[in-house]
Tab-separated table of C-alpha atoms and ligand atoms in Angstrom:
chain	number	residue	atom	x	y	z
A	12	MET	CA	109.533	77.325	84.642
A	13	LEU	CA	112.296	75.529	84.783
A	14	GLN	CA	114.084	73.630	81.330
A	15	SER	CA	117.177	71.792	80.784
A	16	SER	CA	120.075	73.503	79.565
A	17	PRO	CA	122.055	71.113	77.200
A	18	GLN	CA	124.186	70.307	80.304
A	19	GLY	CA	122.096	69.301	82.907
A	20	SER	CA	121.724	72.052	84.854
A	21	PRO	CA	118.181	73.309	85.294
A	22	GLU	CA	117.823	76.928	83.797
A	23	SER	CA	115.511	79.695	84.335
A	24	HIS	CA	112.972	81.451	81.734
A	25	THR	CA	113.010	84.242	84.073
A	26	GLY	CA	115.445	86.775	84.848
A	27	ILE	CA	119.415	87.196	83.764
A	28	HIS	CA	121.908	85.132	84.699
A	29	LEU	CA	125.714	85.203	84.928
A	30	GLU	CA	127.512	81.900	85.414
A	31	SER	CA	131.401	82.022	86.191
A	32	VAL	CA	131.748	84.721	83.462
A	33	THR	CA	135.121	86.444	82.594
A	34	LYS	CA	136.524	88.839	80.244
A	35	SER	CA	139.652	89.771	79.155
A	36	PHE	CA	140.758	91.632	76.517
A	37	GLY	CA	144.203	91.486	74.653
A	38	ARG	CA	146.350	88.070	74.206
A	39	GLY	CA	149.797	86.914	75.115
A	40	SER	CA	151.587	87.169	78.092
A	41	ALA	CA	149.614	90.772	79.279
A	42	PRO	CA	146.081	90.377	79.051
A	43	VAL	CA	143.781	92.558	80.858
A	44	VAL	CA	140.984	90.658	82.181
A	45	ALA	CA	138.713	93.237	83.219
A	46	LEU	CA	136.130	90.724	84.957
A	47	GLU	CA	136.744	87.893	86.791
A	48	LYS	CA	134.737	84.844	87.727
A	49	ILE	CA	131.337	86.665	87.915
A	50	ASP	CA	128.388	85.107	89.779
A	51	LEU	CA	124.786	86.912	89.871
A	52	GLN	CA	121.218	86.460	89.556
A	53	ILE	CA	118.907	89.235	88.748
A	54	ALA	CA	115.497	88.183	88.735
A	55	ASP	CA	112.734	89.516	86.770
A	56	GLY	CA	110.960	92.785	87.637
A	57	GLU	CA	113.811	93.348	90.205
A	58	PHE	CA	116.373	96.942	89.849
A	59	VAL	CA	119.654	96.050	90.922
A	60	ALA	CA	122.373	98.718	90.643
A	61	VAL	CA	126.039	97.893	89.494
A	62	VAL	CA	128.478	100.053	91.948
A	63	GLY	CA	132.100	99.888	91.906
A	64	PRO	CA	135.511	102.206	90.949
A	65	SER	CA	136.692	103.490	87.027
A	66	GLY	CA	137.706	100.785	85.187
A	67	CYS	CA	136.585	97.740	87.882
A	68	GLY	CA	134.096	96.400	84.379
A	69	LYS	CA	130.501	97.882	84.647
A	70	SER	CA	130.636	98.462	81.938
A	71	THR	CA	131.638	95.553	80.307
A	72	MET	CA	129.459	94.170	82.275
A	73	MET	CA	126.725	95.704	80.553
A	74	ARG	CA	127.925	94.918	77.345
A	75	LEU	CA	127.912	91.228	78.068
A	76	ILE	CA	124.619	91.178	79.686
A	77	SER	CA	123.874	93.170	75.558
A	78	ARG	CA	125.922	90.961	73.865
A	79	LEU	CA	127.675	93.903	72.497
A	80	THR	CA	130.565	91.527	73.346
A	81	MET	CA	131.102	88.147	74.775
A	82	PRO	CA	132.613	86.138	77.079
A	83	SER	CA	135.964	85.017	77.302
A	84	THR	CA	134.630	82.202	80.057
A	85	GLY	CA	131.487	81.377	81.419
A	86	ARG	CA	127.590	81.560	80.507
A	87	ILE	CA	124.685	84.166	80.647
A	88	SER	CA	121.490	83.771	79.935
A	89	VAL	CA	118.999	86.797	79.042
A	90	PHE	CA	115.021	85.426	80.000
A	91	GLY	CA	116.385	82.209	78.952
A	92	ASP	CA	118.143	83.679	75.664
A	93	THR	CA	121.606	82.172	75.990
A	94	SER	CA	122.439	82.500	71.462
A	95	ASP	CA	124.701	85.235	70.437
A	96	ALA	CA	122.379	87.404	68.894
A	97	PRO	CA	121.196	90.464	70.930
A	98	PRO	CA	118.076	90.491	72.313
A	99	HIS	CA	115.612	92.579	71.290
A	100	ASP	CA	113.094	93.071	74.130
A	101	MET	CA	116.102	95.605	76.124
A	102	GLY	CA	116.895	99.242	75.899
A	103	ILE	CA	120.269	100.782	76.869
A	104	VAL	CA	121.053	104.166	78.538
A	105	PHE	CA	124.225	105.052	78.114
A	106	GLN	CA	126.672	108.725	79.802
A	107	ALA	CA	126.138	109.966	76.707
A	108	HIS	CA	122.359	110.773	75.726
A	109	VAL	CA	123.534	109.983	71.691
A	110	LEU	CA	120.744	111.595	70.349
A	111	LEU	CA	120.512	112.011	66.630
A	112	PRO	CA	120.523	115.910	66.543
A	113	TRP	CA	118.589	116.045	63.095
A	114	ARG	CA	115.438	114.349	64.827
A	115	THR	CA	113.257	115.964	66.586
A	116	ILE	CA	112.869	114.696	70.038
A	117	LEU	CA	109.756	112.658	68.833
A	118	ASP	CA	111.455	111.492	65.906
A	119	ASN	CA	114.604	110.291	68.009
A	120	VAL	CA	112.265	108.307	70.572
A	121	LEU	CA	110.737	106.030	67.743
A	122	PHE	CA	114.240	105.631	66.228
A	123	PRO	CA	113.927	101.958	67.374
A	124	ALA	CA	110.600	101.069	65.905
A	125	ASP	CA	112.546	102.791	62.517
A	126	MET	CA	116.037	100.301	63.142
A	127	THR	CA	113.387	97.556	63.906
A	128	GLY	CA	111.379	97.636	60.133
A	129	GLN	CA	108.130	98.801	62.335
A	130	ARG	CA	105.789	101.013	61.606
A	131	ARG	CA	106.168	104.351	62.997
A	132	ASP	CA	102.739	105.188	63.097
A	133	ASP	CA	102.217	101.934	65.161
A	134	PHE	CA	104.419	103.843	68.223
A	135	LYS	CA	103.172	107.265	67.631
A	136	PRO	CA	100.909	106.884	70.861
A	137	LYS	CA	103.475	104.927	72.852
A	138	ALA	CA	106.120	107.167	72.593
A	139	PHE	CA	103.735	111.017	73.160
A	140	GLU	CA	102.498	108.479	75.719
A	141	LEU	CA	106.266	108.492	77.203
A	142	LEU	CA	107.534	111.757	76.752
A	143	GLU	CA	104.919	112.566	79.117
A	144	SER	CA	105.842	110.291	81.632
A	145	VAL	CA	109.465	111.408	81.891
A	146	GLY	CA	108.107	115.398	81.782
A	147	LEU	CA	108.941	116.167	77.795
A	148	LYS	CA	104.918	116.182	76.709
A	149	ASP	CA	105.449	119.587	75.459
A	150	PHE	CA	108.863	119.187	73.959
A	151	ALA	CA	107.730	116.426	71.192
A	152	GLY	CA	108.784	118.706	68.204
A	153	SER	CA	111.994	119.736	69.514
A	154	TYR	CA	115.311	119.190	68.570
A	155	PRO	CA	118.142	117.996	71.114
A	156	HIS	CA	120.156	121.301	70.811
A	157	GLU	CA	117.132	122.969	72.164
A	158	LEU	CA	117.239	120.653	75.606
A	159	SER	CA	118.913	120.518	78.810
A	160	GLY	CA	121.300	118.187	79.571
A	161	GLY	CA	118.815	115.991	81.843
A	162	MET	CA	115.961	116.381	79.032
A	163	LYS	CA	118.032	114.890	76.747
A	164	GLN	CA	119.082	112.272	79.154
A	165	ARG	CA	114.829	111.811	79.788
A	166	ALA	CA	114.189	111.534	75.696
A	167	ALA	CA	116.802	109.094	75.864
A	168	ILE	CA	115.185	107.209	78.509
A	169	ALA	CA	111.761	107.399	76.974
A	170	ARG	CA	113.819	106.032	73.914
A	171	ALA	CA	114.804	103.343	75.223
A	172	LEU	CA	111.581	102.164	76.342
A	173	LEU	CA	109.281	102.650	73.052
A	174	LEU	CA	109.553	98.442	72.332
A	175	ARG	CA	108.606	98.111	75.820
A	176	PRO	CA	111.815	95.697	77.094
A	177	ARG	CA	111.816	94.022	79.944
A	178	LEU	CA	115.000	94.609	80.834
A	179	LEU	CA	116.835	98.726	80.832
A	180	LEU	CA	120.758	98.751	81.035
A	181	MET	CA	122.058	101.918	82.144
A	182	ASP	CA	125.311	102.351	82.232
A	183	GLU	CA	126.172	105.889	84.285
A	184	PRO	CA	122.989	107.281	82.831
A	185	PHE	CA	123.361	110.324	85.078
A	186	GLY	CA	126.943	110.817	85.589
A	187	ALA	CA	127.230	113.902	83.196
A	188	LEU	CA	124.478	115.812	85.219
A	189	ASP	CA	124.304	118.191	87.733
A	190	ALA	CA	123.556	116.954	91.123
A	191	LEU	CA	120.504	118.713	91.182
A	192	THR	CA	118.960	117.072	88.246
A	193	ARG	CA	120.987	113.908	88.779
A	194	GLU	CA	118.691	113.624	92.487
A	195	GLN	CA	115.279	114.243	90.222
A	196	MET	CA	115.914	111.975	87.467
A	197	ARG	CA	116.397	109.728	90.283
A	198	ILE	CA	113.414	110.454	92.214
A	199	ASP	CA	111.630	110.537	88.275
A	200	LEU	CA	113.326	107.257	87.001
A	201	GLU	CA	112.106	105.203	90.514
A	202	ALA	CA	108.328	106.773	89.386
A	203	LEU	CA	108.981	105.310	85.814
A	204	TRP	CA	110.145	101.888	86.715
A	205	LEU	CA	107.126	101.794	89.427
A	206	THR	CA	104.471	102.065	87.164
A	207	LYS	CA	106.777	99.541	84.153
A	208	ARG	CA	108.206	97.523	86.276
A	209	MET	CA	110.765	95.720	84.082
A	210	THR	CA	114.538	94.515	84.836
A	211	VAL	CA	116.584	97.471	85.591
A	212	VAL	CA	120.038	96.984	85.617
A	213	PHE	CA	122.190	100.563	86.962
A	214	ILE	CA	125.449	101.239	86.814
A	215	THR	CA	127.386	103.768	88.682
A	216	HIS	CA	129.480	104.341	90.674
A	217	SER	CA	127.563	106.611	93.141
A	218	ILE	CA	126.998	104.826	96.347
A	219	ASP	CA	123.916	106.913	97.555
A	220	GLU	CA	122.378	106.499	93.460
A	221	ALA	CA	122.772	102.891	94.305
A	222	VAL	CA	121.473	102.294	97.427
A	223	LEU	CA	118.422	105.172	97.150
A	224	LEU	CA	117.745	103.078	93.355
A	225	ALA	CA	117.977	99.749	94.091
A	226	ASP	CA	116.520	97.155	95.557
A	227	ARG	CA	119.887	95.129	95.794
A	228	VAL	CA	123.177	96.820	95.467
A	229	ILE	CA	126.116	94.391	93.600
A	230	VAL	CA	129.061	95.926	94.887
A	231	MET	CA	133.074	95.695	92.852
A	232	THR	CA	136.319	95.129	93.394
A	233	PRO	CA	138.737	97.141	91.679
A	234	ARG	CA	139.947	95.244	88.523
A	235	PRO	CA	139.733	92.286	87.543
A	236	GLY	CA	136.549	93.054	88.955
A	237	ARG	CA	134.855	90.501	91.156
A	238	VAL	CA	131.714	90.761	92.635
A	239	GLU	CA	132.504	91.860	96.700
A	240	ARG	CA	128.941	92.096	98.312
A	241	ILE	CA	125.644	92.133	97.521
A	242	LEU	CA	123.844	94.115	99.775
A	243	SER	CA	119.766	94.341	99.646
A	244	VAL	CA	117.858	97.496	100.102
A	245	ASP	CA	114.383	97.213	102.075
A	246	MET	CA	113.367	100.782	102.427
A	247	PRO	CA	109.776	101.522	101.396
A	248	ARG	CA	109.346	102.592	98.027
A	249	PRO	CA	108.815	105.355	96.598
A	250	ARG	CA	112.078	106.554	98.306
A	251	GLY	CA	111.855	110.101	97.122
A	252	LEU	CA	113.967	112.283	98.922
A	253	GLY	CA	113.006	111.632	102.357
A	254	ALA	CA	115.074	107.996	101.926
A	255	ARG	CA	118.396	110.345	102.579
A	256	ARG	CA	117.151	110.547	106.515
A	257	GLU	CA	116.148	106.576	106.770
A	258	ALA	CA	118.561	104.746	109.496
A	259	GLU	CA	119.061	102.037	106.558
A	260	PHE	CA	120.885	104.303	103.437
A	261	LEU	CA	123.090	105.683	105.936
A	262	GLU	CA	123.481	102.417	107.523
A	263	LYS	CA	123.757	100.742	103.649
A	264	SER	CA	126.216	103.551	102.209
A	265	GLU	CA	128.323	103.158	105.240
A	266	GLU	CA	128.959	99.812	104.840
A	267	ILE	CA	129.757	100.484	100.424
A	268	THR	CA	131.797	103.077	102.114
A	269	ASP	CA	133.738	100.977	104.131
A	270	ILE	CA	134.211	98.790	101.676
A	271	PHE	CA	135.889	101.169	98.808
A	272	LEU	CA	137.743	102.640	102.349
A	273	SER	CA	139.259	98.823	103.088
A	274	ARG	CA	140.316	98.350	99.175
A	275	GLY	CA	142.033	101.939	99.093
A	276	ILE	CA	139.490	103.258	96.732
A	277	LEU	CA	138.708	105.863	99.361
A	278	GLN	CA	140.440	106.966	101.664
A	279	ARG	CA	139.416	108.845	104.949
A	280	HIS	CA	141.185	112.207	104.895
B	304	LIG	N1	137.340	97.253	73.785
B	304	LIG	C1	138.328	97.229	75.422
B	304	LIG	N2	139.733	96.056	74.896
B	304	LIG	C2	140.817	96.602	75.893
B	304	LIG	N3	140.322	96.576	76.732
B	304	LIG	C3	138.736	96.948	77.162
B	304	LIG	C4	138.367	97.025	76.186
B	304	LIG	N4	136.652	97.267	77.018
B	304	LIG	C5	137.228	98.112	78.577
B	304	LIG	N5	138.475	97.254	78.650
B	304	LIG	C6	139.534	97.238	79.892
B	304	LIG	O1	138.817	96.556	80.840
B	304	LIG	C7	138.227	97.473	82.223
B	304	LIG	C8	137.105	97.772	82.806
B	304	LIG	O2	136.548	98.488	81.398
B	304	LIG	P1	134.956	99.395	81.626
B	304	LIG	O3	134.088	98.004	81.807
B	304	LIG	O4	135.148	100.106	80.834
B	304	LIG	O5	135.152	99.650	83.182
B	304	LIG	P2	133.805	100.627	83.938
B	304	LIG	O6	132.719	100.891	83.200
B	304	LIG	O7	133.748	100.168	85.412
B	304	LIG	O8	134.637	102.370	83.893
B	304	LIG	C9	139.365	98.569	81.749
B	304	LIG	O9	141.113	98.399	82.246
B	304	LIG	C10	139.230	98.936	80.414
B	304	LIG	O10	140.559	99.577	79.902
B	305	LIG	MG1	131.814	102.251	82.289
């Protein structure tokens, strides 16, 4: 469905559109330009990964899409909505799980219902279903301190999905986890996405994770962050563990590594 925006350009009511988005911090002679002229289109139901070095503006991009912060210039449309109000059909997962320590896992997952003034009882079946789908069925009554790091992050994912968001924003969600847990979380996230098919923007500094998870990988330049390259990844799903041996995985990871080498973000020796 297309509709004319006030500026007269056609605007889609699906997907996420960033048009010439720049974000600077501070004023005066030396503002920090975090993002510069970002043009990006993300389709409904697409799984997009954003990969780039620390400080290139990845979290800023996420905050812009979620409207926790406003762009300095440019336009952002989330499913056709260009207002300043935070989109309600969006779930966010951060690197730190930010579960409330005094609430049980079930009550943490139900938190978005409380926050939006909805009846928690209406959401209990959904909360149990989500806990089951992230492997935490038996931990509904546990408290966050009784869970491992991976389990807490699983609970945070369940919480983000409670209100059935169309958009799931994930900012280095597995960044604090050990390598094995991280691999399993990645495999399980793909399985979950295959059943729900929400739009996902997954921010990471892991090249492997980006290529293994995404339909498209957005490679960022160092600050000021710009889109350096966009790679499509067409490996069949579920990619699971085996995808690491696929030629396309090796090829695409190499391509991103080469970009980072040429930018001095990585060095060969
Ligand atoms: N609220 C802020 N005030 C000032 N500078 C900020 C703020 N948020 C981010 N920045 C700066 O913007 C740049 C990008 O930050 P960020 O988006 O957190 O990068 P990344 O998530 O890729 O590591 C950094 O130089 C950071 O210091
Ligand atoms: Mg960040």
